[in-house]
Amino acid sequence: MEELVETIPPDHPRAESLKIRHRLTEGYKKGLVVEAGLIAHGRGEAFDYLIGEQTQPYALKAIKAAVAHLLLAKYPVISVNGNTAALAAESLVELAKEVKAKLEVNLFYRSKRREELIAEALMKAGATQVLGVGEAASAKIPELQSERRKVDPEGIFKADVVLVPLEDGDRTEALRRLGKTVIAIDLNPLSRTAQTASVTIVDNVVRALPRMVEEARALRKVPIDELRQNIENYDNKQVLSEAIAHILERLAELAEKGVLLSL
Ligand code: PTJ
């Protein structure tokens, strides 16, 4: 992997994006990421292209509300799948520490080997405890058929706030039905996850998670009432509309110019 990454010229206009791909393909070779995860990343990349590959104001608004939820939660849990572990293990661990959340492995394509590899990656990144591995995932989310239904009784099952970076829609809906606050990070503002989460951060996990860590450090110093106010004033429907409008406006501007020089 190192040798391949070194072949990317530093001034290549898409160097950053290519490096992220390498993190994912390396994760795939190690067994953390599944084939479908590579395809899911491609879909994410396409939306990131449309967004402009930068964290936009609507995402910053969602990040603030998401962190306020995590800080005010009684029992916050961060759900980790293959892609996020490969792309952002360090940020996941840092965020868990800052907001005092548990980390739980939760997979659509669950296997013992993948559970262990992902837990290992998190431990290597500094985690001291990882839930949802092996027999520990003994509870079930009702009305959910996929492997994602298997959760830890000491983790997602008990959580009041769950962060689900890079998700598939069914579980978000099922968790909402259980009365939990669901925070999603999804580059596609049209996905079922994005549309059904309580707070949707329309951004790349590689940018959003480090921002969340920074925000957690800042918001920890803020009075509780202010955090509550932040949550009360937050409107996810509005944020999703702003994300879609941003893509539309950006495309309209580029179409007017006739060339895609600003990409
Ligand atoms: O590791 P597993 O077994 O849990 O499987 C994970 C995958 C990703 C295969 C599974 O969750 C899946 O199939 O997901 P979907 O339904 O393809 O949804 C993935 C969503 O994440 C899509 O809406 C993508 O646009 C979005 N996405 C992809 N890469 C990123 C992303 N969002 C934020 N940051 C990314 N880097």
Short mmCIF file of C-alpha atoms and ligand atoms in Angstrom, two decimals:
data_model
loop_
_atom_site.label_atom_id
_atom_site.label_comp_id
_atom_site.label_asym_id
_atom_site.label_seq_id
_atom_site.Cartn_x
_atom_site.Cartn_y
_atom_site.Cartn_z
CA MET A 1 0.00 0.00 0.00
CA GLU A 2 2.77 2.45 0.97
CA GLU A 3 4.47 1.96 -2.41
CA LEU A 4 1.20 2.46 -4.28
CA VAL A 5 0.32 5.61 -2.32
CA GLU A 6 3.77 6.99 -3.07
CA THR A 7 3.04 6.80 -6.79
CA ILE A 8 0.29 9.45 -6.38
CA PRO A 9 1.91 12.81 -7.26
CA PRO A 10 1.35 15.23 -4.32
CA ASP A 11 0.16 17.91 -6.75
CA HIS A 12 -2.35 15.58 -8.43
CA PRO A 13 -5.67 17.46 -8.32
CA ARG A 14 -7.36 14.39 -6.85
CA ALA A 15 -4.49 13.27 -4.59
CA GLU A 16 -6.55 13.44 -1.37
CA SER A 17 -9.41 11.46 -2.82
CA LEU A 18 -7.00 8.83 -4.21
CA LYS A 19 -5.33 8.47 -0.81
CA ILE A 20 -8.71 7.89 0.81
CA ARG A 21 -9.40 5.17 -1.76
CA HIS A 22 -6.14 3.51 -0.79
CA ARG A 23 -7.16 3.45 2.88
CA LEU A 24 -10.30 1.65 1.84
CA THR A 25 -8.69 -0.85 -0.54
CA GLU A 26 -6.10 -1.59 2.13
CA GLY A 27 -8.99 -2.15 4.57
CA TYR A 28 -10.50 -4.51 2.01
CA LYS A 29 -7.25 -6.48 1.65
CA LYS A 30 -7.01 -6.85 5.44
CA GLY A 31 -10.61 -8.05 5.60
CA LEU A 32 -12.17 -5.07 7.42
CA VAL A 33 -14.06 -3.76 4.40
CA VAL A 34 -16.37 -5.87 2.19
CA GLU A 35 -16.66 -5.63 -1.63
CA ALA A 36 -19.99 -3.84 -1.24
CA GLY A 37 -18.20 -1.31 0.96
CA LEU A 38 -15.99 -0.32 -1.99
CA ILE A 39 -19.09 0.22 -4.12
CA ALA A 40 -20.77 2.20 -1.33
CA HIS A 41 -17.66 4.41 -1.17
CA GLY A 42 -17.93 5.06 -4.90
CA ARG A 43 -21.48 6.30 -4.42
CA GLY A 44 -20.28 8.49 -1.59
CA GLU A 45 -17.46 9.89 -3.75
CA ALA A 46 -19.95 10.84 -6.46
CA PHE A 47 -22.00 12.86 -3.98
CA ASP A 48 -18.84 14.37 -2.51
CA TYR A 49 -17.93 15.55 -6.01
CA LEU A 50 -21.30 17.25 -6.31
CA ILE A 51 -20.98 18.85 -2.87
CA GLY A 52 -17.51 20.24 -3.68
CA GLU A 53 -15.50 17.98 -1.33
CA GLN A 54 -15.70 20.49 1.51
CA THR A 55 -17.68 20.59 4.72
CA GLN A 56 -20.54 22.95 3.95
CA PRO A 57 -22.40 25.29 6.37
CA TYR A 58 -25.43 22.94 6.61
CA ALA A 59 -23.08 20.12 7.67
CA LEU A 60 -21.48 22.35 10.30
CA LYS A 61 -24.96 23.09 11.68
CA ALA A 62 -25.70 19.36 11.85
CA ILE A 63 -22.31 18.63 13.44
CA LYS A 64 -23.04 21.14 16.20
CA ALA A 65 -26.47 19.65 16.93
CA ALA A 66 -25.08 16.10 16.75
CA VAL A 67 -22.33 16.85 19.25
CA ALA A 68 -24.82 18.61 21.55
CA HIS A 69 -26.97 15.44 21.47
CA LEU A 70 -23.95 13.25 22.22
CA LEU A 71 -22.83 15.46 25.13
CA LEU A 72 -26.32 15.60 26.65
CA ALA A 73 -26.99 11.88 26.14
CA LYS A 74 -27.34 9.55 29.11
CA TYR A 75 -25.86 6.64 27.18
CA PRO A 76 -24.33 7.56 23.81
CA VAL A 77 -23.00 4.84 21.50
CA ILE A 78 -20.98 5.09 18.29
CA SER A 79 -21.70 2.30 15.82
CA VAL A 80 -18.72 1.22 13.70
CA ASN A 81 -18.77 -0.68 10.41
CA GLY A 82 -16.01 -1.77 8.04
CA ASN A 83 -15.72 1.40 5.96
CA THR A 84 -15.61 3.77 8.91
CA ALA A 85 -13.06 1.65 10.75
CA ALA A 86 -10.81 1.69 7.66
CA LEU A 87 -11.27 5.40 7.01
CA ALA A 88 -11.44 7.02 10.43
CA ALA A 89 -10.58 4.70 13.35
CA GLU A 90 -8.56 7.38 15.19
CA SER A 91 -11.30 10.02 14.95
CA LEU A 92 -13.95 7.51 16.09
CA VAL A 93 -11.91 6.70 19.18
CA GLU A 94 -11.14 10.37 19.91
CA LEU A 95 -14.79 11.33 19.55
CA ALA A 96 -15.88 8.48 21.85
CA LYS A 97 -13.46 9.78 24.48
CA GLU A 98 -14.56 13.41 24.14
CA VAL A 99 -18.29 12.67 24.47
CA LYS A 100 -17.89 9.63 26.76
CA ALA A 101 -19.56 7.28 24.29
CA LYS A 102 -19.19 3.52 23.90
CA LEU A 103 -17.87 2.09 20.63
CA GLU A 104 -19.77 -0.87 19.18
CA VAL A 105 -19.05 -2.95 16.09
CA ASN A 106 -22.22 -3.32 14.04
CA LEU A 107 -22.07 -4.86 10.59
CA PHE A 108 -24.39 -5.45 7.70
CA TYR A 109 -22.14 -8.31 6.54
CA ARG A 110 -21.30 -9.71 9.94
CA SER A 111 -18.61 -12.35 10.38
CA LYS A 112 -16.52 -13.28 13.40
CA ARG A 113 -13.32 -12.38 11.55
CA ARG A 114 -14.56 -8.94 10.54
CA GLU A 115 -15.87 -8.19 14.05
CA GLU A 116 -12.46 -9.02 15.48
CA LEU A 117 -10.49 -7.11 12.85
CA ILE A 118 -12.58 -3.98 13.32
CA ALA A 119 -12.32 -4.20 17.11
CA GLU A 120 -8.57 -4.67 16.71
CA ALA A 121 -8.30 -1.57 14.49
CA LEU A 122 -10.17 0.46 17.12
CA MET A 123 -8.00 -0.84 19.94
CA LYS A 124 -4.90 -0.03 17.90
CA ALA A 125 -6.28 3.49 17.49
CA GLY A 126 -6.51 3.84 21.28
CA ALA A 127 -9.90 2.36 22.29
CA THR A 128 -9.99 0.63 25.65
CA GLN A 129 -13.29 -1.20 25.11
CA VAL A 130 -15.20 -2.30 22.00
CA LEU A 131 -18.73 -3.67 22.31
CA GLY A 132 -20.70 -5.90 19.95
CA VAL A 133 -18.05 -8.54 19.30
CA GLY A 134 -18.99 -12.25 19.24
CA GLU A 135 -21.39 -13.42 21.94
CA ALA A 136 -21.61 -9.85 23.24
CA ALA A 137 -24.00 -8.95 20.40
CA SER A 138 -26.75 -10.98 22.07
CA ALA A 139 -29.65 -8.50 21.94
CA LYS A 140 -31.85 -7.87 18.90
CA ILE A 141 -33.38 -4.76 17.38
CA PRO A 142 -37.01 -5.72 16.74
CA GLU A 143 -38.47 -5.65 13.20
CA LEU A 144 -35.04 -5.68 11.59
CA GLN A 145 -34.05 -8.67 9.48
CA SER A 146 -30.42 -7.92 8.58
CA GLU A 147 -27.35 -8.84 10.61
CA ARG A 148 -27.42 -5.27 11.85
CA ARG A 149 -30.23 -6.35 14.21
CA LYS A 150 -27.62 -8.00 16.47
CA VAL A 151 -26.57 -5.49 19.11
CA ASP A 152 -24.87 -5.42 22.47
CA PRO A 153 -27.24 -5.17 25.47
CA GLU A 154 -24.63 -2.85 27.02
CA GLY A 155 -24.37 -0.78 23.84
CA ILE A 156 -26.78 0.19 21.07
CA PHE A 157 -29.64 -1.73 22.73
CA LYS A 158 -29.43 0.47 25.81
CA ALA A 159 -28.36 3.72 24.10
CA ASP A 160 -30.46 6.86 23.97
CA VAL A 161 -28.30 8.47 21.26
CA VAL A 162 -26.60 6.45 18.50
CA LEU A 163 -24.15 7.77 15.93
CA VAL A 164 -24.32 5.70 12.73
CA PRO A 165 -21.70 6.85 10.25
CA LEU A 166 -22.20 5.37 6.77
CA GLU A 167 -25.32 3.36 7.31
CA ASP A 168 -28.00 1.52 5.42
CA GLY A 169 -31.49 2.86 5.97
CA ASP A 170 -33.34 -0.02 7.66
CA ARG A 171 -31.56 0.21 10.96
CA THR A 172 -31.90 3.96 11.23
CA GLU A 173 -35.67 3.57 10.91
CA ALA A 174 -35.72 0.68 13.40
CA LEU A 175 -33.67 2.65 15.95
CA ARG A 176 -35.95 5.67 15.55
CA ARG A 177 -38.97 3.42 16.15
CA LEU A 178 -37.37 2.45 19.47
CA GLY A 179 -37.33 6.13 20.42
CA LYS A 180 -33.59 6.62 20.04
CA THR A 181 -31.96 9.74 18.65
CA VAL A 182 -30.04 8.71 15.53
CA ILE A 183 -27.19 10.78 14.12
CA ALA A 184 -26.13 9.80 10.60
CA ILE A 185 -23.14 10.83 8.50
CA ASP A 186 -24.05 10.26 4.87
CA LEU A 187 -22.88 12.06 1.76
CA ASN A 188 -26.14 11.26 0.02
CA PRO A 189 -28.86 13.63 1.30
CA LEU A 190 -31.47 11.55 -0.54
CA SER A 191 -30.69 8.22 1.12
CA ARG A 192 -33.22 6.62 3.45
CA THR A 193 -30.72 6.94 6.27
CA ALA A 194 -30.27 10.65 5.63
CA GLN A 195 -34.00 11.17 5.38
CA THR A 196 -34.93 9.23 8.53
CA ALA A 197 -32.14 10.17 10.96
CA SER A 198 -32.77 12.72 13.71
CA VAL A 199 -29.63 14.62 12.70
CA THR A 200 -28.01 14.10 9.29
CA ILE A 201 -24.48 15.27 8.64
CA VAL A 202 -24.21 15.40 4.86
CA ASP A 203 -20.43 15.18 4.65
CA ASN A 204 -17.60 12.71 4.21
CA VAL A 205 -16.78 10.75 7.38
CA VAL A 206 -13.09 11.63 6.87
CA ARG A 207 -13.93 15.33 7.29
CA ALA A 208 -16.97 15.15 9.57
CA LEU A 209 -15.52 12.99 12.33
CA PRO A 210 -12.42 15.16 13.04
CA ARG A 211 -14.73 18.22 13.01
CA MET A 212 -16.97 16.50 15.53
CA VAL A 213 -13.97 15.93 17.79
CA GLU A 214 -13.09 19.66 17.60
CA GLU A 215 -16.69 20.64 18.21
CA ALA A 216 -16.94 18.30 21.21
CA ARG A 217 -13.87 19.97 22.75
CA ALA A 218 -15.47 23.39 22.25
CA LEU A 219 -19.03 22.49 23.30
CA ARG A 220 -17.93 20.71 26.45
CA LYS A 221 -17.25 24.15 27.91
CA VAL A 222 -20.69 25.50 27.00
CA PRO A 223 -23.55 25.62 29.59
CA ILE A 224 -26.06 22.75 29.34
CA ASP A 225 -28.94 25.16 28.61
CA GLU A 226 -27.11 26.42 25.56
CA LEU A 227 -26.65 22.86 24.31
CA ARG A 228 -30.36 22.19 24.84
CA GLN A 229 -31.19 25.39 22.97
CA ASN A 230 -29.00 24.27 20.10
CA ILE A 231 -30.93 21.01 19.84
CA GLU A 232 -34.33 22.71 20.12
CA ASN A 233 -33.49 25.15 17.33
CA TYR A 234 -32.21 22.43 15.01
CA ASP A 235 -34.37 21.40 12.05
CA ASN A 236 -33.10 18.35 10.15
CA LYS A 237 -35.59 18.76 7.31
CA GLN A 238 -34.27 22.27 6.74
CA VAL A 239 -30.65 21.03 6.80
CA LEU A 240 -31.44 18.35 4.21
CA SER A 241 -33.17 20.95 2.03
CA GLU A 242 -30.09 23.15 2.28
CA ALA A 243 -27.86 20.24 1.24
CA ILE A 244 -29.98 19.49 -1.82
CA ALA A 245 -30.25 23.19 -2.69
CA HIS A 246 -26.45 23.52 -2.40
CA ILE A 247 -25.94 20.73 -4.96
CA LEU A 248 -28.53 22.30 -7.27
CA GLU A 249 -27.00 25.77 -7.03
CA ARG A 250 -23.50 24.47 -7.52
CA LEU A 251 -24.48 22.49 -10.60
CA ALA A 252 -26.45 25.44 -12.01
CA GLU A 253 -23.40 27.68 -11.56
CA LEU A 254 -21.10 25.15 -13.22
CA ALA A 255 -23.57 24.60 -16.05
CA GLU A 256 -23.70 28.34 -16.63
CA LYS A 257 -19.91 28.56 -16.87
CA GLY A 258 -20.02 25.69 -19.32
CA VAL A 259 -16.87 24.10 -17.87
CA LEU A 260 -16.10 22.33 -14.62
CA LEU A 261 -12.95 24.30 -13.90
CA SER A 262 -13.72 24.87 -10.25
CA LEU A 263 -13.72 21.14 -9.45
O1 PTJ B 1 -19.19 -2.99 6.96
P1 PTJ B 1 -20.61 -3.45 6.75
O2 PTJ B 1 -20.72 -4.95 6.67
O3 PTJ B 1 -21.55 -2.91 7.79
O4 PTJ B 1 -21.13 -2.90 5.33
C1 PTJ B 1 -21.06 -1.57 5.09
C2 PTJ B 1 -21.76 -1.12 3.77
C3 PTJ B 1 -21.21 0.24 3.43
C4 PTJ B 1 -21.45 -2.10 2.67
C5 PTJ B 1 -23.28 -1.06 4.02
O5 PTJ B 1 -23.54 -0.25 5.14
C6 PTJ B 1 -24.02 -0.53 2.80
O6 PTJ B 1 -24.35 -1.26 1.88
O7 PTJ B 1 -24.27 0.78 2.83
P2 PTJ B 1 -25.12 1.55 1.69
O8 PTJ B 1 -26.55 1.16 1.80
O9 PTJ B 1 -24.44 1.43 0.37
O10 PTJ B 1 -25.01 3.02 2.19
C7 PTJ B 1 -23.81 3.70 2.30
C8 PTJ B 1 -24.10 5.20 2.29
O11 PTJ B 1 -22.95 5.86 2.73
C9 PTJ B 1 -24.42 5.76 0.88
O12 PTJ B 1 -25.52 6.63 0.98
C10 PTJ B 1 -23.14 6.53 0.49
O13 PTJ B 1 -23.44 7.67 -0.27
C11 PTJ B 1 -22.60 6.93 1.84
N1 PTJ B 1 -21.14 7.03 1.88
C12 PTJ B 1 -20.22 6.28 1.26
N2 PTJ B 1 -18.97 6.65 1.58
C13 PTJ B 1 -19.10 7.68 2.47
C14 PTJ B 1 -20.48 7.92 2.67
N3 PTJ B 1 -20.92 8.87 3.49
C15 PTJ B 1 -20.00 9.59 4.16
N4 PTJ B 1 -18.68 9.41 4.01
C16 PTJ B 1 -18.16 8.47 3.19
N5 PTJ B 1 -16.86 8.30 3.07
#
